[in-house]
GROMACS .gro file of C-alpha atoms in nm:
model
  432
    1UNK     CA    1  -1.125   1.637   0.216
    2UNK     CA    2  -1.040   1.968   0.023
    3UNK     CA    3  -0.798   1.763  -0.201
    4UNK     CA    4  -1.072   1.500  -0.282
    5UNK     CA    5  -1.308   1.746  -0.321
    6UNK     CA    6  -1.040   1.917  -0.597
    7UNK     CA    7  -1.000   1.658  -0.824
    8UNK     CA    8  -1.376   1.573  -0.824
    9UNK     CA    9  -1.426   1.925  -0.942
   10UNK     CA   10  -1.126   1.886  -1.188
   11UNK     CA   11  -1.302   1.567  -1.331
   12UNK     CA   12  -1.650   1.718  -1.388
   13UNK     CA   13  -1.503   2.000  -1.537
   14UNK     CA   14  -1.326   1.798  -1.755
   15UNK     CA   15  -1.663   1.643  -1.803
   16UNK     CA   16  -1.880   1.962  -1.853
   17UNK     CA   17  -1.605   2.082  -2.126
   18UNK     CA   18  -1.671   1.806  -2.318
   19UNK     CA   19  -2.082   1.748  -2.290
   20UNK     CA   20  -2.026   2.159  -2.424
   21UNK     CA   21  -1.882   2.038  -2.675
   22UNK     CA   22  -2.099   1.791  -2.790
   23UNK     CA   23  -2.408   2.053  -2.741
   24UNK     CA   24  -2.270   2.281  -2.929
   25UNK     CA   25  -2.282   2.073  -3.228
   26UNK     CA   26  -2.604   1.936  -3.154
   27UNK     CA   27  -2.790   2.279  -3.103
   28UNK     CA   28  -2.648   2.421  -3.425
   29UNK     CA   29  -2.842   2.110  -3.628
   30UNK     CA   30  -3.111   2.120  -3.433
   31UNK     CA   31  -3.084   2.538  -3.473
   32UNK     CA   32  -3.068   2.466  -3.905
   33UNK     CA   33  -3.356   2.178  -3.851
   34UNK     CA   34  -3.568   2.405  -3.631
   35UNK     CA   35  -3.564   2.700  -3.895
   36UNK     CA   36  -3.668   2.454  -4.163
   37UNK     CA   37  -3.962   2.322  -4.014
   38UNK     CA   38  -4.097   2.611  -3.907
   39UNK     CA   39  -4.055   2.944  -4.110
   40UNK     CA   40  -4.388   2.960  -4.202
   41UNK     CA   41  -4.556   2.939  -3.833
   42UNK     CA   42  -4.662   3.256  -3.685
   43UNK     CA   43  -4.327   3.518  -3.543
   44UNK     CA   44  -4.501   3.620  -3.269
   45UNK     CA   45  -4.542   3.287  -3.132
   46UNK     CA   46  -4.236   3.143  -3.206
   47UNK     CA   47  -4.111   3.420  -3.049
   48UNK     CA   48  -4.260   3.342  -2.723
   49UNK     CA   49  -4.214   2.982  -2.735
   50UNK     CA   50  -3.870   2.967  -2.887
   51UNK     CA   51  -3.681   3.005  -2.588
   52UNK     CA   52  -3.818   2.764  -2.404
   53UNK     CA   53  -3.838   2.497  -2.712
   54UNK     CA   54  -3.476   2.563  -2.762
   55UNK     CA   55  -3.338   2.447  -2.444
   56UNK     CA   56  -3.596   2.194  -2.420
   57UNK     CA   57  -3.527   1.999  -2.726
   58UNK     CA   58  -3.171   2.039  -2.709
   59UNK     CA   59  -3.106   1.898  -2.347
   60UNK     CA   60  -2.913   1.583  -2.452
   61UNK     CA   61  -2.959   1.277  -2.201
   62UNK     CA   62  -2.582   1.178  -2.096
   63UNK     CA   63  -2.535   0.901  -1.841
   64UNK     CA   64  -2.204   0.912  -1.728
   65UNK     CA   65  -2.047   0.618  -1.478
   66UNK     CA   66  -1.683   0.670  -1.272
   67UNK     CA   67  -1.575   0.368  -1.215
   68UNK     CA   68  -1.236   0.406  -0.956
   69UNK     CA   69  -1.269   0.102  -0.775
   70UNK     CA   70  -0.973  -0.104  -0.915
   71UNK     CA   71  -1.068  -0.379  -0.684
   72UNK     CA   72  -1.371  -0.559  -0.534
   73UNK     CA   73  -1.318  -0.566  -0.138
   74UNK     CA   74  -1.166  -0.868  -0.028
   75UNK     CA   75  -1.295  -1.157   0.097
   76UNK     CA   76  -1.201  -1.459   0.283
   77UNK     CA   77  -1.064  -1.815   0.170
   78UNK     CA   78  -1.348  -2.122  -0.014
   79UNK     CA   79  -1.338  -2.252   0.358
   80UNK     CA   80  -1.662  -2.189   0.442
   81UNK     CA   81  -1.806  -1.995   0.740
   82UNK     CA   82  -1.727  -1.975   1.129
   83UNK     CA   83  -1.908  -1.958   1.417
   84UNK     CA   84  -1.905  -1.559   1.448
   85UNK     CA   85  -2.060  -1.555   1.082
   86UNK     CA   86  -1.705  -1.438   0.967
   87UNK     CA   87  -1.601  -1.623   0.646
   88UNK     CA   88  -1.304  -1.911   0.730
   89UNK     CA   89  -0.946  -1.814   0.535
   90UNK     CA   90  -0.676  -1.531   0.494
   91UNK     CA   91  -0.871  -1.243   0.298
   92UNK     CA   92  -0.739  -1.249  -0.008
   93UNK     CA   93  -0.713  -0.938  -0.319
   94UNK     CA   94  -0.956  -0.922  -0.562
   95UNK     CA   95  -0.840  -0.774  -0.874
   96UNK     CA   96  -1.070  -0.658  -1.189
   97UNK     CA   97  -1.081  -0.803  -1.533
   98UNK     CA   98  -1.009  -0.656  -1.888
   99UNK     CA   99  -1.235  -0.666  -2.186
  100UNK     CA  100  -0.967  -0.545  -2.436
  101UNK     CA  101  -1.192  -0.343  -2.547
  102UNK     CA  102  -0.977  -0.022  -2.522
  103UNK     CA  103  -0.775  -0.153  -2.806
  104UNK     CA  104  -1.043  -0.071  -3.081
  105UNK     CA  105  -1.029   0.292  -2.952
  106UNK     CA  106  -1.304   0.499  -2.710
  107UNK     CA  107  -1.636   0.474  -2.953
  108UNK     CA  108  -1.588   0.141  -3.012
  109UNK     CA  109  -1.816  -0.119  -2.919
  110UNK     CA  110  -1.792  -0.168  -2.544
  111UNK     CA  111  -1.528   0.110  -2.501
  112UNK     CA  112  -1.576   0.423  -2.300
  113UNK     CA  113  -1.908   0.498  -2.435
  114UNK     CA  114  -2.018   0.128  -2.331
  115UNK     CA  115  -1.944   0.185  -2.013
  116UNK     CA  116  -2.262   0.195  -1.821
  117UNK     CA  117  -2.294  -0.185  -1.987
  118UNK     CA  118  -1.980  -0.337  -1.815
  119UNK     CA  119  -1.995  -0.478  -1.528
  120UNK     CA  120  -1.834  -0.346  -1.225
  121UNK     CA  121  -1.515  -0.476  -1.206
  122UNK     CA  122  -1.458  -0.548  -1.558
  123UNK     CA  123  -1.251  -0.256  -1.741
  124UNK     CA  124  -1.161  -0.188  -2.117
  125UNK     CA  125  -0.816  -0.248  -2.072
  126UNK     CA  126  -0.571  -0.345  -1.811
  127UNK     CA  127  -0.451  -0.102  -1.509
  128UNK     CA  128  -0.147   0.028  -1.665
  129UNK     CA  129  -0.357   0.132  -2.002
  130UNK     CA  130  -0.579   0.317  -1.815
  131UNK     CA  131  -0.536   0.709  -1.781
  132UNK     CA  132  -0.573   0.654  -1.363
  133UNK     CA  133  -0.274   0.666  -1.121
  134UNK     CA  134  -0.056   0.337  -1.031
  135UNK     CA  135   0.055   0.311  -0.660
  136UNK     CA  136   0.273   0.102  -0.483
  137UNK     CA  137   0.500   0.087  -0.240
  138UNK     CA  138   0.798  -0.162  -0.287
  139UNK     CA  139   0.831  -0.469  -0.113
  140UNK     CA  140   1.179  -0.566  -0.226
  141UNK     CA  141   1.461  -0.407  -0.446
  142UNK     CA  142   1.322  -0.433  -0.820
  143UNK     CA  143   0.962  -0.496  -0.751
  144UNK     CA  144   0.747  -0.348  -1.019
  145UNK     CA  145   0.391  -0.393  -0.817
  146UNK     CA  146   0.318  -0.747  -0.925
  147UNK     CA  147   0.141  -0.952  -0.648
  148UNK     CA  148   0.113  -1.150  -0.442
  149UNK     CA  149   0.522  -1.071  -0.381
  150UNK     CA  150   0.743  -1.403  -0.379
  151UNK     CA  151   1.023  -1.322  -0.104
  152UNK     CA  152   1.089  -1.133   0.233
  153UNK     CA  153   0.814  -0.878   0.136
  154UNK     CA  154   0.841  -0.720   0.519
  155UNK     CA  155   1.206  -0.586   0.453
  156UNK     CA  156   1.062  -0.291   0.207
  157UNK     CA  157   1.377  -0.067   0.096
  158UNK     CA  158   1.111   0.237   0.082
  159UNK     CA  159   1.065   0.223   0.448
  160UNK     CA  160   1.369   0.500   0.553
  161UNK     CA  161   1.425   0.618   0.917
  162UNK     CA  162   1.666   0.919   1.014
  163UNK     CA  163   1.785   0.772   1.423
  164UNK     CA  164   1.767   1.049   1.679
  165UNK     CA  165   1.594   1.341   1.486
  166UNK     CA  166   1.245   1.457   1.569
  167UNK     CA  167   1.057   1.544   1.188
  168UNK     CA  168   1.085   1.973   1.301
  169UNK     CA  169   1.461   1.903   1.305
  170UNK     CA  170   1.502   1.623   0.988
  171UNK     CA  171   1.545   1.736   0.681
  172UNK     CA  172   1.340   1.659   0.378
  173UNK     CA  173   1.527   1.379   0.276
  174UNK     CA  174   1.769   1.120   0.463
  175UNK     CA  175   2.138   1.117   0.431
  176UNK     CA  176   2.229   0.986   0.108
  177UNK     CA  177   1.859   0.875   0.117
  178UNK     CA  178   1.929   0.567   0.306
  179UNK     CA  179   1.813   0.651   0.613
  180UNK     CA  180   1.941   0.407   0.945
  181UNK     CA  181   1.836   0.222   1.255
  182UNK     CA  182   1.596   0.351   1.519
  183UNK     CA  183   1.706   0.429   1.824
  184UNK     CA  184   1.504   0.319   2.106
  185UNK     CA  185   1.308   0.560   2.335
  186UNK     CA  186   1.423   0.863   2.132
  187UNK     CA  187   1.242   1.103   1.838
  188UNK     CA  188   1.286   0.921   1.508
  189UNK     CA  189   1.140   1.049   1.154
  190UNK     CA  190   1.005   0.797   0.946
  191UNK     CA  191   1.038   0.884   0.550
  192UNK     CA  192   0.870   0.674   0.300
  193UNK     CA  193   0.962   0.604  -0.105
  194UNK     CA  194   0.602   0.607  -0.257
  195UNK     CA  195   0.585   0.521  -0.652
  196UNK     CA  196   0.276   0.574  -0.934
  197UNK     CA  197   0.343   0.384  -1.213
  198UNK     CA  198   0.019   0.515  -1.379
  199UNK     CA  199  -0.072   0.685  -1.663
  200UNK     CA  200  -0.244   0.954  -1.494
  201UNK     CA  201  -0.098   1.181  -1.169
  202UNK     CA  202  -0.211   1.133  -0.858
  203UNK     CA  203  -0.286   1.389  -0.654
  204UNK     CA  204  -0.397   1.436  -0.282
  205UNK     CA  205  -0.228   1.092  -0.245
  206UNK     CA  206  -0.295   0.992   0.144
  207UNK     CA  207   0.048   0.843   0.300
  208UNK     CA  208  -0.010   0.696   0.642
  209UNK     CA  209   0.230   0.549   0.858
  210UNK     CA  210   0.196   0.306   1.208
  211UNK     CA  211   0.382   0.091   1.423
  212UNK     CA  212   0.304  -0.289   1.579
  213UNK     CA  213   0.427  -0.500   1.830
  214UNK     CA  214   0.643  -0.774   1.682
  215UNK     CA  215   0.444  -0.952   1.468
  216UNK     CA  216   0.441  -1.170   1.172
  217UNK     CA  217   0.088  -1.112   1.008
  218UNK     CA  218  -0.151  -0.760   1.112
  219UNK     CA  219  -0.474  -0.633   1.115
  220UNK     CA  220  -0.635  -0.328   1.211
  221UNK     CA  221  -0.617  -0.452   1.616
  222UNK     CA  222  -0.311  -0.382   1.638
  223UNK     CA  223  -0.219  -0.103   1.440
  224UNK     CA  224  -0.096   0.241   1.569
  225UNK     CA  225  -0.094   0.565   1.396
  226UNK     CA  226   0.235   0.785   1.360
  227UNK     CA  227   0.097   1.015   1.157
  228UNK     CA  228  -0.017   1.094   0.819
  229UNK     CA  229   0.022   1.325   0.538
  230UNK     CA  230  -0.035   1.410   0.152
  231UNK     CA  231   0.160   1.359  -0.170
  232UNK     CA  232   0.111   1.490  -0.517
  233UNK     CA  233   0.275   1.219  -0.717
  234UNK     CA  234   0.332   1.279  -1.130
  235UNK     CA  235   0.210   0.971  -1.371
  236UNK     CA  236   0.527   0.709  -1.484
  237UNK     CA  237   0.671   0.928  -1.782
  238UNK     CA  238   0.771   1.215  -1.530
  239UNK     CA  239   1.019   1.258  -1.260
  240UNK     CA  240   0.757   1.324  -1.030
  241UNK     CA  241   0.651   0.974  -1.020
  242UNK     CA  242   0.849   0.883  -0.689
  243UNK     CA  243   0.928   1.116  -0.427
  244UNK     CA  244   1.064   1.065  -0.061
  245UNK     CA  245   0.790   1.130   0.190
  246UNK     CA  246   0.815   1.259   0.539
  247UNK     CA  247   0.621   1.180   0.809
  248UNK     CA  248   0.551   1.496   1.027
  249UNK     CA  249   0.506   1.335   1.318
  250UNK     CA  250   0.821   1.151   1.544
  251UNK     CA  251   0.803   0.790   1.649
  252UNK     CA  252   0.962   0.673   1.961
  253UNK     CA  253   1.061   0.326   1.951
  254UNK     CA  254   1.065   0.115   2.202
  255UNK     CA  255   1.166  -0.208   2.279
  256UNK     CA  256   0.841  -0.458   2.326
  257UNK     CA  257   0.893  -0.814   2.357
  258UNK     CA  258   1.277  -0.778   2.347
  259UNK     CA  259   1.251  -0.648   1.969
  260UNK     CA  260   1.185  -0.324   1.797
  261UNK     CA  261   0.848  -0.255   1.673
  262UNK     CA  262   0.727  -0.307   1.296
  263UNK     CA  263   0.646  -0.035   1.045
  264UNK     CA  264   0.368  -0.017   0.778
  265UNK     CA  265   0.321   0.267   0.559
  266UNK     CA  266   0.054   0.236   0.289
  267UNK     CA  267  -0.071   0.500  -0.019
  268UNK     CA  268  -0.409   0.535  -0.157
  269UNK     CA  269  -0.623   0.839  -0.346
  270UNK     CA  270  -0.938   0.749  -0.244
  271UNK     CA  271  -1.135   0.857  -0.587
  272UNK     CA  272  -0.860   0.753  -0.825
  273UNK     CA  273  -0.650   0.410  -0.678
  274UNK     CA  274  -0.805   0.335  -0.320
  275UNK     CA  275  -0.663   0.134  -0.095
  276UNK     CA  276  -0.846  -0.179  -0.137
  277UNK     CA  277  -0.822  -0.496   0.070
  278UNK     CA  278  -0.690  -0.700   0.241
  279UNK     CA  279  -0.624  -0.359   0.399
  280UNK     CA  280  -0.316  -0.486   0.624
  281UNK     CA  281  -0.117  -0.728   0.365
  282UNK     CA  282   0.205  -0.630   0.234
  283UNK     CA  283   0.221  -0.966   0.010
  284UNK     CA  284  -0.125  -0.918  -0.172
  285UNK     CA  285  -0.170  -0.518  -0.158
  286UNK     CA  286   0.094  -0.323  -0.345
  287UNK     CA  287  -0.063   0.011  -0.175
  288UNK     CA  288   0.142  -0.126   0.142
  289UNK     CA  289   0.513  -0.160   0.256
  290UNK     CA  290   0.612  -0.331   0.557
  291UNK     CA  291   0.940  -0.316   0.781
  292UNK     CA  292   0.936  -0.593   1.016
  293UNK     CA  293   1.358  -0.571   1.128
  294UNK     CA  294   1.529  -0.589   1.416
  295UNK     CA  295   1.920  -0.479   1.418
  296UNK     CA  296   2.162  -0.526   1.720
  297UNK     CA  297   2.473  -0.555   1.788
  298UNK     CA  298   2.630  -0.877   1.951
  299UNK     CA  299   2.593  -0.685   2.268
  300UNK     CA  300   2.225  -0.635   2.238
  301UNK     CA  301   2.179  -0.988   2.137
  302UNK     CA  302   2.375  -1.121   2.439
  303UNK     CA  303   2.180  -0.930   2.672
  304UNK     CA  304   1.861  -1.024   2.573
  305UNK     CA  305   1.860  -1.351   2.401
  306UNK     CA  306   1.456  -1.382   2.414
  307UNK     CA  307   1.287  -1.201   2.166
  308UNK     CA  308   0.901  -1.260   2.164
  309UNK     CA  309   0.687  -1.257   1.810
  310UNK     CA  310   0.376  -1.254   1.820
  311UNK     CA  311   0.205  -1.486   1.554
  312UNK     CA  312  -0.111  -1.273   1.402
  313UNK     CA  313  -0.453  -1.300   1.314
  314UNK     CA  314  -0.472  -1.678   1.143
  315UNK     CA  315  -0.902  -1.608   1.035
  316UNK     CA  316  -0.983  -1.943   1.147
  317UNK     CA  317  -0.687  -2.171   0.995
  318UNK     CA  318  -0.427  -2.352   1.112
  319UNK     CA  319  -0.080  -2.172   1.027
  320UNK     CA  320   0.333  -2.243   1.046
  321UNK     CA  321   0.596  -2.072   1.170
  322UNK     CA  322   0.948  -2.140   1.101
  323UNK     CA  323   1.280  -2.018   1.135
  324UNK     CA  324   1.595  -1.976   0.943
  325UNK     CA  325   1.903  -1.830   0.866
  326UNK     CA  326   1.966  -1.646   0.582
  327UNK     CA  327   2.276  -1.528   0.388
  328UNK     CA  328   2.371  -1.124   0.398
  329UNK     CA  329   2.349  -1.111   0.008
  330UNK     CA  330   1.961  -1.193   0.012
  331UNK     CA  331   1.844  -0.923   0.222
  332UNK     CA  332   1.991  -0.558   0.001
  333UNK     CA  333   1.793  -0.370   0.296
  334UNK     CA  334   2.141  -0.419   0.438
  335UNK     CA  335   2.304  -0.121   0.270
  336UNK     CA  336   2.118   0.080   0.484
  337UNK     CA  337   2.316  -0.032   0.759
  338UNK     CA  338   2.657   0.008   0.582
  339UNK     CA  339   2.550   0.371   0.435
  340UNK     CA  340   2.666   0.232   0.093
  341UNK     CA  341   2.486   0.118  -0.220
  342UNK     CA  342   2.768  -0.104  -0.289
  343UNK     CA  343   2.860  -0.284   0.008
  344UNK     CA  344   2.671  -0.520   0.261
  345UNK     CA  345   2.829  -0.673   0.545
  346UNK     CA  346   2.961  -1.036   0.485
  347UNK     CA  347   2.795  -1.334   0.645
  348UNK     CA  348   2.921  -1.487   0.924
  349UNK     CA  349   2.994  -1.807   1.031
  350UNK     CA  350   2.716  -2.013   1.199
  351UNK     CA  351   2.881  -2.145   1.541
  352UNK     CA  352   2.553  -2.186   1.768
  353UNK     CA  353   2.227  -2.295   1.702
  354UNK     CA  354   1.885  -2.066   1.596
  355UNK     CA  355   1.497  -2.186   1.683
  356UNK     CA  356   1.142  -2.076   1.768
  357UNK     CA  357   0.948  -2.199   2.084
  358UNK     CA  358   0.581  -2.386   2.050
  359UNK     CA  359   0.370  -2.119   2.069
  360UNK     CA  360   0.227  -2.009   2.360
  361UNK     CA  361  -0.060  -1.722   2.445
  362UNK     CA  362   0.066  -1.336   2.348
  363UNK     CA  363   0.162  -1.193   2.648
  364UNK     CA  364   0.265  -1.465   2.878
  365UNK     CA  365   0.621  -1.494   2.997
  366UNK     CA  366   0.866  -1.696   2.796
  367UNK     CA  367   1.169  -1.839   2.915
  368UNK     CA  368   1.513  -1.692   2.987
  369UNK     CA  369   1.629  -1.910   2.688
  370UNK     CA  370   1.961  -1.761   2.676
  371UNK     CA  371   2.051  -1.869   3.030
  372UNK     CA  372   2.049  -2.271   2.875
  373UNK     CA  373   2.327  -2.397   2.668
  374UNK     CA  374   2.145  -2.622   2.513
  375UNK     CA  375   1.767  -2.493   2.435
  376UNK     CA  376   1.708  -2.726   2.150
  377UNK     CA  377   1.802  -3.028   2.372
  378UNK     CA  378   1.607  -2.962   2.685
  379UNK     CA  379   1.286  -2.912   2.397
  380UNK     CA  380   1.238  -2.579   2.415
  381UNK     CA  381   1.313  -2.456   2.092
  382UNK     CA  382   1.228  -2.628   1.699
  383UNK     CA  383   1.272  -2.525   1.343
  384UNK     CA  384   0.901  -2.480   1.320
  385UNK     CA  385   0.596  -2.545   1.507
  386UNK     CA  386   0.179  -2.549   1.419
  387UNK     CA  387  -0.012  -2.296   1.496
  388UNK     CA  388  -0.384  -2.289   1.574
  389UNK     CA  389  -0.614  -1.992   1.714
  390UNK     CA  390  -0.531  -1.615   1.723
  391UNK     CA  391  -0.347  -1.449   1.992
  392UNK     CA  392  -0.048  -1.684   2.012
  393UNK     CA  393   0.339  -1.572   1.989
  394UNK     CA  394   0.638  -1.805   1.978
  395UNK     CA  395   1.019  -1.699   2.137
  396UNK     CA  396   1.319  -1.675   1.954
  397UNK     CA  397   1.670  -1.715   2.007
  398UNK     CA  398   1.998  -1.724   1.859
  399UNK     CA  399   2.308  -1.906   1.997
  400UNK     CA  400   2.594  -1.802   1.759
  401UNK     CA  401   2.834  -1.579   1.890
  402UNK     CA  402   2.988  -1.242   1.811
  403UNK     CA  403   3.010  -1.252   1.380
  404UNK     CA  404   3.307  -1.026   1.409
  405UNK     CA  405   3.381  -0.661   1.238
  406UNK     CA  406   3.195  -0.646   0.901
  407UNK     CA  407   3.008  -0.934   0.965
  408UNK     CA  408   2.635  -1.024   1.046
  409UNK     CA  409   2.379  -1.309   1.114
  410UNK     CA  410   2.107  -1.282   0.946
  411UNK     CA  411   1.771  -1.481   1.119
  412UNK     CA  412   1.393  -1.485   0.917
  413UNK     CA  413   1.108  -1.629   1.143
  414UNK     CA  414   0.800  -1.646   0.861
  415UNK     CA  415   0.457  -1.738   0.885
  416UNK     CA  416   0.282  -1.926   0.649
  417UNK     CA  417  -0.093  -2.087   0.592
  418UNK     CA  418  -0.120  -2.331   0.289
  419UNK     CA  419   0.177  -2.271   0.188
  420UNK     CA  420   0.196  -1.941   0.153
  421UNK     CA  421   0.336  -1.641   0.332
  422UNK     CA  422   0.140  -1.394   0.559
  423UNK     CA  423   0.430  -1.243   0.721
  424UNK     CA  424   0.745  -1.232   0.908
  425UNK     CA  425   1.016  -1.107   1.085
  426UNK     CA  426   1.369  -1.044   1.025
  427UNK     CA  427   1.664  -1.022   1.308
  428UNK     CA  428   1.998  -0.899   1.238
  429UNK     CA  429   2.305  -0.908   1.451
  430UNK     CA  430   2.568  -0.697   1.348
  431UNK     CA  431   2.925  -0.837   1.410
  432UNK     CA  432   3.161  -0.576   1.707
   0.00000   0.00000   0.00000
């Protein structure tokens, strides 16, 4: 709260210098006027009265409106309205308009002045002309905070982890700032790349960071706090714009479901560039980076061949999930695993097969689908199945064997509703 509380008493200085300014001007006319009018009234009154007339007449009536809201809350889909009184359909971002009006300059007609006449999310210009802070978080190598994201938006490069090293004993930045794996039941520190592409710095900037089970789409049910902390961030022209964050408190991974938990780290100044909704959705919120990956070796694979997803909150609509295999060169979060910005292991040859079961309620067993050799032909496993209702998970399961040194398979199981993407979930077995 201190931070907060620090720019809001930056801002109405900032404010108060300026309505000084104005007064001054004003109350030496009205000073000139004043003399004018009255040098022939009695001194002795205007003596006792002048003081008070003075301020009186020159308090000046300024209305002044903040607008940092850069987006209504969200809301849900045009499918109308459940039983629970909840609205039917994925939430969905709201942005605000522009009235160009910040092109013909602050007095112009409906510019700054007009303000208390717009409406309230309609702005004189767009985000990026605006003197307020940018921030994002990127979903995928070159994204520039445009959304909803096209693409595996849950393998964020700016989600960093440092394998084996409690955040007393990391240092402030990953090796060669790529970061690695997490190792399971052991201290791992979580770093995050956070970005303002603003106009204006951002300070106080909250960065929070939480784990999930497995899971293709989240809300706030599921979420689980790591730990949290503060950035001062400087606007786009600087080099302060982007720094590498730490998080001061260690995460322990486990395995749940057969898979490694999911990370979400999301950035938000609460006066200047709040969060906004939908509060948990990587593909519509550019406040929020995702890392839903799972690496293991052949080994790890071979051992446990299950690994459970589960689905996610669907807000009343029916929903897909699919699965399929993806080439090396698609997914650049891959250089974290070779420690090099210029090399990515090579794809491997596909040899087995790959599928999802029908989904069945989170939590209940699924089968031992490695210990069939044919899954696919004993119906078991698809390409994709329906999904209706919340609380569901499918199990997946790869076939192919070892890739080989230098080599990887590379699975995405994504979720979709209408067509477009609310999550997924990204398994990688590195070749031995």
């Amino acid at each position: 709260m201190s931070q907060e509380h620090g720019f809001l008493e930056n801002l109405v200085d900032k404010v108060e210098d300026a309505m000084e300014r104005v007064g001054i001007r004003e109350s030496s006319e009205h000073r000139s006027e004043h003399r004018s009018e009255h040098r022939n009234e009695h001194r002795s009154d205007h003596r006792r009265h002048s003081h008070h007339r003075r301020y009186e007449d020159e308090r000046t009536q300024v209305t002044i409106n903040v607008n940092v809201g850069c987006c209504q809350p969200s809301t849900g889909g045009t499918g109308g309205v459940g039983g629970t009184g909840q609205p039917i359909g994925r939430p969905t971002h709201q942005t605000g308009t522009s009235d160009g009006s910040i092109n013909g300059g602050a007095g112009a007609s409906g510019g700054i002045i007009g303000i208390p006449g717009r409406g309230g999310n309609v702005w004189p210009g767009t985000r990026t002309q605006l003197y307020l802070p940018f921030l994002f978080i990127r979903a995928t190598a070159g994204d520039c905070a445009a959304r909803p994201i096209v693409g595996a938006f849950w393998e964020s490069p700016d989600i960093l982890i440092l394998p084996g090293v409690s955040p007393a004993d990391a240092p402030d930045l990953p090796p060669k700032d790529l970061g690695g794996v997490a190792k399971a039941n052991a201290d791992n520190t979580v770093y995050a790349h956070v970005w303002n592409l603003g106009q204006a710095p951002a300070h106080g900037a909250l960065v929070e960071f939480y784990w999930f089970n497995p899971t293709l789409g989240f809300d706030s049910k599921g979420a689980h706090l790591i730990g949290k902390t503060y950035v001062d961030l400087g606007p786009r022209s600087g080099p302060e714009s982007h720094k590498l964050v730490k998080c001061p408190f260690s995460w322990r991974a486990t395995y749940e479901n057969g898979g490694h938990e999911c990370l979400v780290v999301r950035i938000s100044q609460p006066c200047t560039d709040p969060l906004s909704g939908p509060a948990w959705d990587a593909s519509q919120n550019r406040h929020i980076g995702q890392r839903n990956i799972h690496v293991m070796t052949a080994a790890e694979a071979a051992a446990k061949p299950t690994l459970g997803i589960n689905v996610g909150p669907l807000f009343g609509q029916p929903g897909q999930v699919a699965v399929t295999r993806a080439d090396t060169k698609t997914m650049p979060w891959l250089h974290l695993v070779t420690n090099s910005r210029t090399k990515l292991p090579g794809t491997a040859n596909a040899n087995g097969d790959v599928g999802i079961t029908s989904p069945t309620p989170s939590g209940t067993g699924l089968p031992n689908l490695g210990a069939l050799p044919d899954p696919r032909g004993v119906g078991l496993i698809g390409d994709s199945h329906g999904v209706t209702g919340d609380n569901q998970q499918v199990g997946f399961v790869a076939t192919d064997t070892n890739p080989g040194a230098g080599n990887a398979h590379v699975y995405r199981v994504s979720g979709t509703q209408n067509g477009q993407p609310f999550g997924g979930y990204t398994v990688v077995v590195l070749g031995q």
